[in-house]
Structures are given as structure tokens and as C-alpha cells.
XYZ file of C-alpha atoms in Angstrom:
643
model
C 54.997 33.444 14.542
C 52.467 33.798 17.369
C 49.044 32.146 17.532
C 47.198 35.175 16.119
C 49.535 35.512 13.114
C 49.321 31.771 12.453
C 45.499 31.823 12.326
C 45.430 35.004 10.243
C 47.757 33.451 7.644
C 45.586 30.317 7.575
C 42.377 32.315 7.038
C 43.881 34.393 4.221
C 45.539 31.435 2.469
C 42.414 29.275 2.718
C 40.280 32.142 1.390
C 42.570 32.563 -1.625
C 42.322 28.847 -2.430
C 38.535 28.627 -2.337
C 37.644 31.993 -3.909
C 40.543 32.652 -6.250
C 40.985 36.214 -4.974
C 42.832 37.788 -2.061
C 40.653 37.827 1.075
C 41.306 40.813 3.300
C 41.023 39.590 6.927
C 42.764 41.172 9.936
C 42.561 39.302 13.292
C 42.800 40.914 16.744
C 41.583 40.548 20.378
C 42.733 36.968 20.910
C 40.941 35.151 23.786
C 42.150 31.703 24.887
C 40.266 29.873 27.688
C 40.168 26.385 29.240
C 36.689 25.107 30.116
C 36.128 22.194 32.532
C 33.253 19.950 31.415
C 31.501 17.010 33.064
C 29.568 14.464 30.978
C 26.912 12.010 32.131
C 25.734 9.487 29.587
C 23.967 6.150 29.464
C 21.308 3.934 27.911
C 17.733 3.283 28.957
C 16.383 -0.158 28.081
C 12.936 0.095 26.467
C 10.704 -2.945 25.927
C 7.957 -3.077 23.295
C 5.568 -5.545 21.652
C 5.520 -5.492 17.836
C 3.000 -7.064 15.482
C 4.034 -8.895 12.283
C 1.575 -9.870 9.535
C 2.299 -13.134 7.686
C -0.721 -13.326 5.379
C -1.675 -16.893 4.484
C 1.500 -18.447 5.907
C 1.590 -19.759 9.498
C 4.878 -18.940 11.300
C 6.763 -21.910 12.711
C 10.048 -22.749 14.384
C 11.478 -22.844 17.896
C 9.885 -20.446 20.354
C 6.540 -20.399 18.511
C 3.549 -20.122 20.851
C 0.143 -20.778 19.226
C -2.435 -18.661 21.010
C -5.621 -19.003 18.945
C -7.054 -15.680 17.712
C -4.878 -12.650 17.003
C -6.260 -10.751 19.988
C -5.300 -13.626 22.290
C -1.738 -13.646 20.893
C -1.451 -9.891 21.508
C -2.703 -10.240 25.084
C -0.274 -13.081 25.840
C 2.713 -11.137 24.425
C 1.917 -8.006 26.465
C 1.524 -10.115 29.591
C 4.899 -11.860 29.144
C 6.660 -8.546 28.392
C 6.153 -7.473 32.019
C 8.856 -9.846 33.278
C 11.458 -8.042 31.144
C 10.205 -4.587 32.129
C 10.311 -5.423 35.857
C 13.815 -6.887 35.603
C 12.766 -10.396 36.669
C 14.197 -11.662 33.392
C 17.570 -9.984 32.649
C 17.720 -11.064 28.961
C 17.931 -7.556 27.484
C 20.182 -6.238 30.277
C 22.623 -9.092 29.621
C 22.630 -8.304 25.905
C 23.414 -4.644 26.660
C 26.293 -5.586 28.981
C 27.892 -7.513 26.110
C 27.885 -4.298 24.061
C 29.854 -2.422 26.747
C 33.509 -2.711 27.732
C 35.800 -1.487 30.548
C 37.037 1.479 28.487
C 34.699 4.399 29.259
C 35.990 6.396 26.279
C 34.931 3.600 23.911
C 31.556 3.325 25.604
C 31.093 7.061 25.118
C 31.012 6.771 21.309
C 28.448 3.954 21.465
C 25.068 5.080 20.086
C 21.594 3.493 20.355
C 21.652 -0.311 20.377
C 19.171 -2.775 18.909
C 18.807 -5.597 21.448
C 16.656 -7.679 19.065
C 13.699 -9.855 20.077
C 13.016 -12.306 22.860
C 13.037 -15.962 21.665
C 9.244 -16.355 21.839
C 6.852 -15.409 19.016
C 3.130 -15.464 19.795
C 1.069 -16.621 16.783
C -2.612 -15.902 16.171
C -5.021 -16.632 13.310
C -8.165 -14.815 12.109
C -10.686 -15.563 9.315
C -9.750 -13.961 5.980
C -11.497 -10.602 5.601
C -11.735 -11.043 1.814
C -13.524 -14.399 1.592
C -14.939 -14.657 5.128
C -12.976 -17.841 5.766
C -14.359 -19.839 2.821
C -11.138 -19.741 0.801
C -12.835 -18.803 -2.500
C -14.530 -15.834 -4.186
C -16.957 -15.359 -7.041
C -15.142 -15.110 -10.402
C -14.708 -11.464 -11.417
C -14.664 -12.280 -15.159
C -17.966 -14.168 -15.454
C -19.571 -12.947 -12.184
C -19.990 -16.552 -11.007
C -21.757 -17.836 -14.149
C -18.872 -19.910 -15.492
C -19.412 -18.614 -19.043
C -18.590 -15.399 -20.881
C -19.775 -13.748 -24.047
C -17.683 -14.999 -26.976
C -15.037 -12.413 -27.894
C -14.829 -13.654 -31.495
C -18.460 -13.032 -32.465
C -19.501 -10.635 -29.699
C -22.082 -13.133 -28.374
C -24.103 -13.422 -31.602
C -22.914 -16.914 -32.523
C -22.048 -15.888 -36.095
C -19.202 -13.978 -37.719
C -19.050 -11.730 -40.772
C -16.529 -13.017 -43.300
C -15.150 -11.324 -46.400
C -12.961 -12.988 -48.980
C -11.437 -11.758 -52.197
C -12.403 -13.738 -55.291
C -9.270 -13.512 -57.441
C -10.966 -15.266 -60.354
C -13.817 -12.739 -60.608
C -11.809 -9.925 -59.031
C -14.421 -9.077 -56.409
C -14.880 -9.153 -52.655
C -17.460 -11.667 -51.361
C -19.219 -11.013 -48.018
C -20.943 -13.780 -46.020
C -21.614 -15.031 -42.472
C -20.689 -18.314 -40.863
C -21.028 -20.058 -37.519
C -18.455 -18.802 -35.022
C -15.743 -21.412 -34.477
C -14.937 -20.011 -31.062
C -18.309 -20.818 -29.460
C -19.842 -23.110 -32.151
C -22.824 -20.821 -32.506
C -23.820 -20.617 -28.838
C -22.484 -17.103 -28.270
C -20.945 -18.211 -24.968
C -17.552 -19.658 -24.094
C -16.150 -21.176 -20.971
C -14.659 -18.561 -18.662
C -10.889 -18.764 -18.828
C -10.405 -17.215 -15.403
C -12.295 -19.825 -13.369
C -12.280 -22.675 -15.961
C -16.077 -22.663 -15.879
C -16.511 -23.242 -12.140
C -17.768 -19.732 -11.343
C -15.407 -19.313 -8.384
C -11.711 -18.585 -7.938
C -9.244 -19.172 -5.120
C -9.041 -16.234 -2.727
C -5.784 -14.423 -3.436
C -5.579 -12.965 0.060
C -5.430 -16.243 1.998
C -4.444 -18.537 -0.922
C -7.532 -20.646 -0.287
C -6.709 -21.435 3.327
C -9.432 -19.217 4.780
C -7.213 -17.767 7.555
C -4.663 -14.976 7.904
C -1.837 -15.250 10.440
C -0.026 -12.724 12.589
C 2.631 -12.919 15.276
C 3.800 -10.737 18.166
C 7.375 -10.410 19.413
C 8.872 -8.720 22.471
C 11.660 -6.389 21.294
C 14.271 -4.445 23.250
C 16.225 -1.266 22.488
C 18.897 0.671 24.379
C 18.292 4.404 23.862
C 21.319 6.690 24.330
C 21.136 9.974 26.250
C 23.884 12.485 27.136
C 24.014 15.506 29.464
C 26.887 17.870 30.260
C 27.661 20.921 32.352
C 30.509 23.411 32.783
C 32.215 23.433 36.185
C 33.650 26.967 35.932
C 31.995 30.259 35.076
C 34.892 31.636 32.993
C 34.174 30.174 29.548
C 33.037 31.447 26.149
C 29.263 31.752 25.915
C 29.218 29.949 22.552
C 30.686 26.745 24.071
C 27.154 25.412 24.635
C 26.447 25.401 20.918
C 29.761 23.747 20.110
C 29.243 20.878 22.549
C 25.697 20.261 21.305
C 26.747 20.328 17.637
C 29.677 17.946 18.141
C 27.615 15.384 20.107
C 29.559 12.081 20.370
C 32.554 13.492 18.479
C 33.341 15.841 21.390
C 35.433 13.094 23.004
C 38.118 13.612 20.399
C 38.557 17.213 21.501
C 38.745 16.698 25.300
C 41.837 16.204 27.485
C 42.244 14.437 30.854
C 39.505 11.831 30.470
C 38.605 10.216 33.798
C 36.110 7.555 34.733
C 34.002 9.034 37.516
C 31.347 6.367 37.889
C 30.928 3.125 35.933
C 28.628 0.128 36.106
C 26.003 1.746 38.315
C 22.570 0.395 37.359
C 19.105 1.700 38.096
C 16.101 -0.600 38.320
C 17.915 -3.332 36.415
C 17.220 -1.596 33.092
C 19.460 1.523 32.830
C 23.253 1.959 32.614
C 24.976 5.227 33.628
C 28.520 6.549 33.174
C 30.166 9.891 33.880
C 33.469 11.505 32.869
C 35.378 14.807 33.009
C 37.401 16.694 30.431
C 38.916 20.036 29.461
C 37.662 21.948 26.408
C 40.138 24.588 25.126
C 38.362 27.504 23.384
C 39.827 30.290 21.239
C 38.232 33.465 19.860
C 39.439 36.290 17.551
C 37.914 39.501 16.309
C 38.089 39.629 12.486
C 37.947 42.875 10.469
C 36.650 42.208 6.942
C 35.404 44.335 4.089
C 32.232 46.067 5.223
C 32.519 45.412 8.978
C 33.811 43.033 11.636
C 32.919 39.601 13.031
C 34.296 36.908 15.377
C 36.109 33.632 14.626
C 35.640 30.868 17.184
C 37.646 27.630 17.575
C 37.481 24.831 20.166
C 39.182 21.584 21.185
C 42.795 20.432 21.069
C 42.813 20.548 17.247
C 41.131 23.957 17.108
C 37.978 22.727 15.381
C 36.081 25.605 13.864
C 32.940 26.434 15.779
C 31.920 29.644 14.021
C 34.058 31.476 11.443
C 31.733 34.470 11.511
C 31.189 34.550 7.746
C 34.641 36.025 7.045
C 34.504 34.916 3.395
C 31.075 36.447 2.683
C 32.344 39.596 0.888
C 34.759 37.640 -1.319
C 32.298 34.869 -2.199
C 29.445 37.261 -2.951
C 31.633 39.497 -5.130
C 31.951 36.454 -7.410
C 28.594 34.734 -6.837
C 26.506 37.797 -7.720
C 27.723 37.507 -11.332
C 26.211 34.022 -11.720
C 23.134 33.924 -13.971
C 23.761 37.430 -15.325
C 23.191 36.246 -18.896
C 26.829 36.195 -20.017
C 27.950 32.648 -20.808
C 31.697 33.238 -20.382
C 31.150 34.890 -16.988
C 28.961 32.004 -15.819
C 31.658 29.503 -16.826
C 34.297 31.425 -14.846
C 32.070 31.721 -11.752
C 31.162 28.008 -11.724
C 34.883 27.154 -11.808
C 35.543 28.980 -8.492
C 35.976 26.290 -5.742
C 33.719 28.027 -3.189
C 30.876 28.539 -5.703
C 31.305 25.016 -7.018
C 31.156 23.517 -3.502
C 28.083 25.551 -2.510
C 26.189 24.570 -5.669
C 27.137 20.878 -5.427
C 26.120 20.684 -1.752
C 22.771 22.302 -2.562
C 21.991 20.000 -5.498
C 23.112 16.807 -3.727
C 21.447 17.759 -0.401
C 24.703 17.286 1.542
C 26.294 19.349 4.307
C 29.222 21.640 3.593
C 31.841 22.569 6.213
C 32.225 25.918 4.478
C 28.657 26.722 5.574
C 28.193 24.634 8.745
C 31.326 26.237 10.229
C 30.095 29.626 8.974
C 33.058 30.541 6.788
C 30.272 31.502 4.398
C 26.943 32.498 5.948
C 23.680 30.814 5.031
C 22.392 34.096 3.580
C 25.252 34.258 1.074
C 24.889 30.548 0.339
C 21.161 30.976 -0.354
C 21.853 33.990 -2.578
C 24.441 32.046 -4.607
C 22.069 29.070 -4.926
C 19.261 31.413 -6.046
C 21.505 32.829 -8.788
C 22.435 29.288 -9.804
C 18.766 28.327 -10.097
C 18.268 31.450 -12.209
C 20.985 30.157 -14.554
C 19.343 26.710 -14.694
C 15.999 28.361 -15.464
C 17.572 30.368 -18.285
C 19.083 27.236 -19.821
C 15.816 25.273 -19.541
C 13.902 28.126 -21.139
C 16.442 28.335 -23.960
C 16.296 24.557 -24.445
C 12.577 24.726 -25.321
C 12.717 27.885 -27.418
C 11.174 27.208 -30.827
C 10.207 23.621 -30.020
C 6.481 24.174 -30.694
C 7.037 25.536 -34.213
C 9.538 22.766 -34.951
C 7.087 20.167 -33.712
C 4.257 21.489 -35.904
C 6.585 21.612 -38.912
C 7.707 18.068 -38.149
C 4.095 16.888 -37.876
C 3.257 18.085 -41.397
C 6.524 16.815 -42.863
C 6.408 13.355 -41.253
C 2.692 12.959 -41.926
C 3.206 13.659 -45.620
C 6.184 11.287 -45.814
C 4.039 8.491 -44.349
C 1.164 9.400 -46.685
C 3.567 9.311 -49.630
C 4.889 5.917 -48.528
C 1.332 4.562 -48.227
C 0.551 5.927 -51.699
C 3.633 4.212 -53.146
C 2.493 0.883 -51.652
C -1.031 1.309 -53.035
C 0.253 2.274 -56.501
C 2.773 -0.576 -56.638
C 0.283 -3.178 -55.293
C -3.262 -2.087 -56.245
C -4.759 -5.514 -55.441
C -3.158 -5.494 -51.990
C -4.511 -1.992 -51.358
C -8.008 -3.076 -52.423
C -8.073 -5.848 -49.778
C -6.714 -3.708 -46.951
C -10.152 -3.299 -45.333
C -10.034 -6.949 -44.249
C -6.668 -6.785 -42.555
C -5.842 -6.610 -38.863
C -5.899 -2.911 -37.892
C -5.818 -0.498 -34.986
C -9.576 -0.640 -34.400
C -9.705 -4.383 -33.637
C -6.415 -4.460 -31.708
C -8.300 -4.267 -28.401
C -10.137 -7.502 -29.276
C -6.797 -9.238 -29.750
C -5.526 -7.998 -26.374
C -8.719 -9.143 -24.639
C -8.563 -12.585 -26.268
C -4.863 -12.931 -25.437
C -5.262 -12.248 -21.721
C -8.304 -14.533 -21.497
C -6.377 -17.484 -22.904
C -8.020 -17.715 -26.339
C -4.905 -16.656 -28.229
C -2.779 -19.795 -28.342
C 0.529 -18.513 -29.722
C 0.074 -19.912 -33.260
C -1.005 -23.347 -32.027
C 1.767 -23.893 -29.480
C 0.841 -25.436 -26.102
C -2.518 -26.734 -27.352
C -2.269 -29.579 -24.824
C -2.297 -27.136 -21.902
C -5.508 -26.466 -20.073
C -7.409 -23.233 -20.690
C -6.397 -21.819 -17.291
C -2.728 -22.706 -17.768
C -2.738 -21.118 -21.228
C -4.144 -17.915 -19.751
C -1.460 -17.885 -17.063
C 1.246 -18.533 -19.658
C 0.038 -15.633 -21.802
C 0.020 -13.288 -18.815
C 3.515 -14.425 -17.793
C 4.828 -13.772 -21.320
C 3.230 -10.310 -21.329
C 4.727 -9.426 -17.929
C 8.147 -10.699 -18.993
C 7.985 -8.658 -22.206
C 6.939 -5.585 -20.225
C 9.890 -6.112 -17.857
C 12.375 -6.523 -20.727
C 11.128 -3.347 -22.418
C 11.204 -1.466 -19.089
C 14.841 -2.448 -18.591
C 15.649 -1.264 -22.091
C 13.884 2.078 -21.647
C 15.548 2.656 -18.264
C 18.996 1.911 -19.689
C 18.911 3.299 -23.228
C 16.448 6.210 -23.151
C 18.412 9.318 -24.060
C 17.662 11.280 -20.871
C 16.620 10.812 -17.246
C 12.861 10.566 -16.796
C 10.603 9.793 -13.861
C 9.041 6.442 -13.061
C 5.633 7.425 -14.471
C 7.041 8.536 -17.848
C 9.207 5.416 -17.978
C 6.133 3.249 -17.420
C 4.087 5.082 -20.086
C 6.847 4.744 -22.704
C 7.324 1.087 -21.741
C 3.593 0.439 -22.131
C 3.478 2.153 -25.552
C 6.429 0.132 -26.861
C 5.092 -3.132 -25.405
C 1.716 -2.611 -27.103
C 3.350 -1.490 -30.351
C 5.588 -4.572 -30.703
C 2.812 -7.187 -31.293
C 0.834 -4.744 -33.462
C 3.853 -4.060 -35.686
C 4.788 -7.748 -35.842
C 1.280 -8.938 -36.719
C 0.787 -6.170 -39.299
C 4.120 -7.007 -40.937
C 3.319 -10.724 -40.824
C -0.061 -10.164 -42.496
C 1.524 -7.979 -45.179
C 4.322 -10.453 -45.948
C 2.049 -13.470 -46.403
C -0.351 -11.498 -48.618
C 2.020 -9.490 -50.817
C 3.158 -12.621 -52.674
C -0.409 -13.092 -53.981
C -0.454 -9.771 -55.883
C 1.243 -8.414 -58.983
C 3.598 -5.433 -58.891
C 2.609 -2.462 -61.068
C 5.755 -0.383 -61.557
C 4.100 1.845 -64.178
C 1.473 3.029 -61.687
C 4.200 3.662 -59.115
C 6.208 5.852 -61.505
C 3.266 7.846 -62.862
C 1.199 8.270 -59.692
C 4.143 8.380 -57.320
C 5.674 11.250 -59.255
C 2.744 13.480 -58.244
C 3.202 12.793 -54.525
C 6.977 13.204 -54.824
C 6.526 16.457 -56.760
C 4.473 18.037 -53.974
C 7.135 17.145 -51.418
C 9.909 18.418 -53.720
C 8.146 21.770 -54.170
C 7.860 22.472 -50.435
C 11.381 21.153 -49.781
C 12.835 23.510 -52.390
C 10.916 26.443 -50.901
C 12.065 25.720 -47.314
C 15.705 24.900 -48.096
C 17.182 28.423 -48.694
C 18.014 30.414 -45.554
C 17.530 33.845 -47.174
C 13.911 34.879 -47.702
C 14.405 36.481 -51.130
C 15.800 33.242 -52.578
C 12.785 31.160 -51.460
C 10.414 32.406 -54.249
C 13.085 31.738 -56.896
C 13.632 28.228 -55.512
C 9.874 27.569 -55.559
C 9.595 28.751 -59.179
C 12.543 26.564 -60.163
C 11.014 23.557 -58.429
C 7.671 24.179 -60.171
C 9.413 24.271 -63.573
C 11.182 20.983 -62.807
C 7.878 19.381 -61.744
C 6.108 20.504 -64.944
C 9.026 19.176 -66.987
C 8.938 15.781 -65.294
C 5.164 15.452 -65.688
C 5.360 16.468 -69.357
C 8.091 13.901 -69.993
C 6.016 11.169 -68.343
C 2.968 12.205 -70.385
C 5.001 12.005 -73.625
C 6.324 8.580 -72.704
C 2.781 7.427 -71.921
C 1.547 8.028 -75.511
C 0.578 10.628 -78.156
C -0.532 14.010 -76.819
C -3.929 15.414 -77.790
C -3.550 19.165 -77.152
C -7.285 19.913 -77.448
C -8.213 17.124 -75.037
C -5.483 18.289 -72.685
C -6.904 21.824 -72.700
C -10.367 20.444 -71.978
C -8.971 18.331 -69.132
C -10.169 15.186 -70.909
C -6.828 13.744 -72.003
C -6.352 9.949 -71.632
C -3.230 10.565 -69.548
C -5.166 12.660 -67.026
C -7.954 10.072 -66.810
C -5.412 7.302 -66.318
C -3.642 9.327 -63.656
C -6.941 9.979 -61.872
C -7.830 6.278 -61.922
C -4.450 5.480 -60.355
C -4.645 8.114 -57.641
C -8.176 7.454 -56.344
C -7.525 3.890 -55.008
C -4.313 5.153 -53.428
C -6.220 7.940 -51.669
C -8.757 5.394 -50.410
C -5.893 3.233 -49.089
C -4.444 6.255 -47.280
C -7.812 7.010 -45.643
C -8.206 3.407 -44.451
C -4.747 3.576 -42.861
C -5.365 7.059 -41.471
C -5.413 6.127 -37.735
C -2.056 4.328 -37.966
C -0.535 7.196 -39.981
C -1.743 9.784 -37.452
C -0.541 7.765 -34.447
C 2.880 7.058 -35.962
C 3.270 10.703 -37.003
C 2.459 12.078 -33.555
C 4.681 9.630 -31.656
C 7.652 9.851 -34.009
C 7.509 13.644 -34.308
C 7.200 14.165 -30.562
C 10.109 11.938 -29.575
C 12.355 12.916 -32.505
C 11.884 16.648 -31.878
C 12.381 16.336 -28.126
C 15.533 14.295 -28.630
C 17.009 16.769 -31.139
C 16.431 19.717 -28.797
C 17.768 17.728 -25.823
C 21.000 16.871 -27.653
C 21.489 20.508 -28.682
C 20.918 21.650 -25.089
C 23.315 19.041 -23.679
C 26.023 20.205 -26.075
C 25.493 23.779 -24.862
C 25.463 22.846 -21.157
C 28.596 20.695 -21.559
C 30.515 23.841 -22.532
C 30.121 25.084 -18.930
C 32.428 22.252 -17.711
C 30.167 21.722 -14.687
C 29.003 18.166 -13.845
C 26.535 19.525 -11.278
C 24.937 21.734 -13.949
C 24.430 18.660 -16.131
C 22.840 16.940 -13.129
C 20.535 19.903 -12.481
C 19.461 19.780 -16.130
C 18.989 15.974 -15.784
C 21.586 15.342 -18.485
C 24.263 13.484 -16.522
């Protein structure tokens, strides 16, 4: 088998493996040439002065030169750098010589070298730009006054108090002197501990900022080459440039022409010769002809001329056509799979860089792939708005019904709900917590006000970090940093609110009597409304929905009638006039429950919106992931951010 037949068999076999179909390629016009090349390469030593900022910390250690101001340190460093540039001090040249060896071939693959810094560091200091060198600033919380308006009473000195008189069954309202400020309306500032000034955070109270300058050296690599004979393939230039340092592995007869010759004490030069074998074929493919080009001892592909374009495009054009089974088959083809993965991971692909498949075909395949991704994303959100609105009404009513059950079961508890901790005064709690007034249920009372404030902030930051780790690890899909932070913040704020609300409810529920009768009678109305709409929405066929609604209505009437009979004798005339004792009793039960629901309205709305949004998004995401998983394509899952 001659060289032409060997390459033709390779091209056809390789094409079959990566496309799954027979690739029709016929090679002819073989051209084999030997090109003599000469390389010159070396490193130029460059010297530079770099500045390093150290903030409030003064650099120390061996080689430290204290120069006064920062400008004086810069001037001294630039002055001393001249001895390295002129070659009077051979420090960086000596370091470069240690990187080189006697083997020119090994030196050839050596890239740019970091020669590190000279032993001296030139230190300067300048007054802090934030405090002007004083080391302190006016307190931002109290504006230098040392006192702040009391957060408990709002600066009035008195607080409104309401208590429930269980003996007389009434709520008593009164005012009393604020215990937080003892009636003055002012409290000591927790940020500055009453001094009116705080330590400058820029210089840590030292008044000065420090910088240093170092003299750094680098060896920058450069390579030139030329052909010593005119009979060579014109594309050899491109091959040599593309291969860069790797060209040495494709050259024969390596000789050291010149080694160790220096220039000005700062630059090292080497030169070498080699032979570059080049090979070219004409390739006839479907729709025309092209050229295949190889080079080097191992026949590295320089340019395959896009010989696989017709085969790859005959498959790739079907991608994103709207047929799921076809898309699955196309994504399973090795060539299509490699092109898509390289595009999504931003990596190079030999199939394209060596031009087995042209960039035009690659871009066309990638465009079709993005069309498929767009179709799947569009399908994943289809119907989500209607589902979200339906979920809002359903979840809102379930929370309303739960609130009504609580109010009916514990009427006394519901009557006192206006005095509980709620969403409207949550901001006051947060403000008091971060200013050190909230003392963690009496713990750490011996700590100073400033230390308590720092402890509270540390606990809040630690909690935020813990929640952030949990969201990053356990959230059901990949989200960006901003969304992760927003969700973390919501959960972090919700935790203390939920805990304090639950704590308040638990310690107060034991003081009230349970009224099961009210729960059964009044709760049946709320449950009946939900049952009616559930029965109407349950059937899939539209003509069954009215029948289901009628059946549900009959059941509701039957239940209410049974409860009315159990409640006592029925006065038909009073019932017709809407003046029956049962109806009055039912009305008296429902009204306090409705008032309780209104007072808890903000929490109900907030919980409904958050729960509905995340629950609906998660349900649609899981359905979409199940659909995308059927394509058996990890890169498609990655593109959909579902991996």
C-alpha cells in the first residue's frame, strides 16, 4: 500500500468513526517536499519597578530600606534599578543562566521566565487619606454626638403599652416610661460607646499607610525562523507559526549553530537548523475538491481542507428541526457531540483547528444546537404564568383557611394578636440587634455595649455564611451569585422572624382555652368553599366539571344542614328570614376570624408569593430536567444549567 492509499484509507475510516456514515473522499496529486529551516531564539531580560500597597502594616524583614515618603521610596527604587539594566549587577543574568542547560533542544522549549525580585524592598509611608493622619473619624451612627435617638420609644421617652385583662376580658391601653432610655429619649451610641469618634478603618488608627517598591526581572522569549530553500509548500509558514515551541518535535537533524552568545549582558541568543517534511494531497469530496496538508516526521495535520464538511452537515442540519427522536440521534453522532461540547466548554477541537470540519460548518451546527436549546427553554416555561396565578389563589386560600382555623379554635389568642411581634415592627428588631441593644435573651450581659454589638454582627455574618453554603449546595438548580445572595438574604431574615413568631405563639397559647365547637362549625364553611372549587377543578373533561360542582354543592348543603340540626332545634320561619340562632351564632364566630386574617394579611401575602413562586419554578424545572435527560446528552444538561 503506497503513501496515497494509506492516507486515503485513514481519512475514510476516521470519517466513518466520527460521523457514523461513509465519507466519500478520493485523494490524488501527492506532493512530498523537504524544507530546510533555521531557527533563532532567545530571551531578553527586562527590569521593572513595581509598587505594593500594604495598608496600615509596615513591611519589615531583611533587605528593607526605609525611605520616608512614598515618592522618595519610588525614586530610590528607580535609581537602584539602573545598575541591573546597565549590567553592572549581574543578578538577573545569573538567575537566567541557571534556567538554561547545555542541551539546545531543551532550551528551545523553555518559555518566558520569572526571575523574581531583587533582595531590596524600598518602604515609604504617607498620611492616611481617610482620616488625614489623625487615626480616628467622626462616628457615622451618632454623627459625633455620642448619643442616638432611643429605638424603643422613638425618642419620645415613653412607650405605649397594651395588656389583656383576663379577669374583665378587655384590653387595657396605657403609657409608661421607656426602660431603654429611662425617659430621656436618648441612648448611648453603641458604635462609638458614647465617645463620638471611631477608629479609622483604613489605617487602623495608626494614621499612616505604607507602600513598598521592588525591582523585578523577567526573561521574555522570542523566536524567528526562515526557510533556506525556495522549493517548499507555501502553507509551511502558517504551520510553523501555529506549532510554535512544539515544532521541535517535528524537525530532524537538530544542530547547535551558536550558543552562549550574549548581548549587552542582558540577552541570550541561540540558533539551530532542522528539516521539515511536508506532504500535500488533492481531495475530491461531494460537491467539489480541496487539499489535505500534513507536515513533520509524524505527519501532523496542518489543514485537512474541510473534507468532512458534507458528511457532518448532512447530519447537523437536522438538529433543532423539532423532532425529538431525530435530535437524540444527531446528538449521539461523535462529530456533532464533539463540536457542541467544545463550543459550550470554550475549548479547542482538533477536528476544527486542523480543518477536518470548517469553521463555517461548525458555526452552523452550533447555531442549530442553540436553536434546540432555545426550543427546550421555551417549552420549559410554557404555561408557567397560568400555573403560578392558580397556585397563588390556591395557596393564599389554604393559608387563610389555616389562619381561620387558629382563630376559631383559640378566639382569645386571636383577639390579642394585635399586640404580637409582626412584620411591621421587624425592622425595629433588626436595627436594635445590630446596634447592640438586643442581648440574646440576657446572655453576655457582662460584656460591654461595643462588644455586644460586635458579637451580634459576628453571629449575623456567621448565620448568613451558613445559609449561603446551604443554598449553594442544596438549591435545586444552578443560579448566579446575585440570585444566590438574594435567596440567602431572604432565608436569613426569615429564620429569626419565624422563630420569634413561633416562640411568642407557644408561650401564649397555653393561656387560652380551646373551642372545638367553633372550629367545627366555622371551619366547615371555609373547608366547604375549598372543597367546591377542588371538585370543580379535579375532572379533566369539561362536561364533567359542572356535574362535579353540583355534587360538591349538594354535599356542602348536607354537611351544613347536619351541623345545624346538631346545634339545636330548627325554626323554619326564622331560617327563611335569615334570623335563625344558628346563622347568628355562625356569624359571630366568623367575624373575629376574619379580623384575625386581616391582621395577619401581610404575612399571608408574603408567604403565599414566596412559596408559590419557588414551588412552581421547581415543579417546572424538574419536569424540564426529566425531558432533557431523555436526550442522553450531558452537554445539553449543562447548557440548560441542569447538570
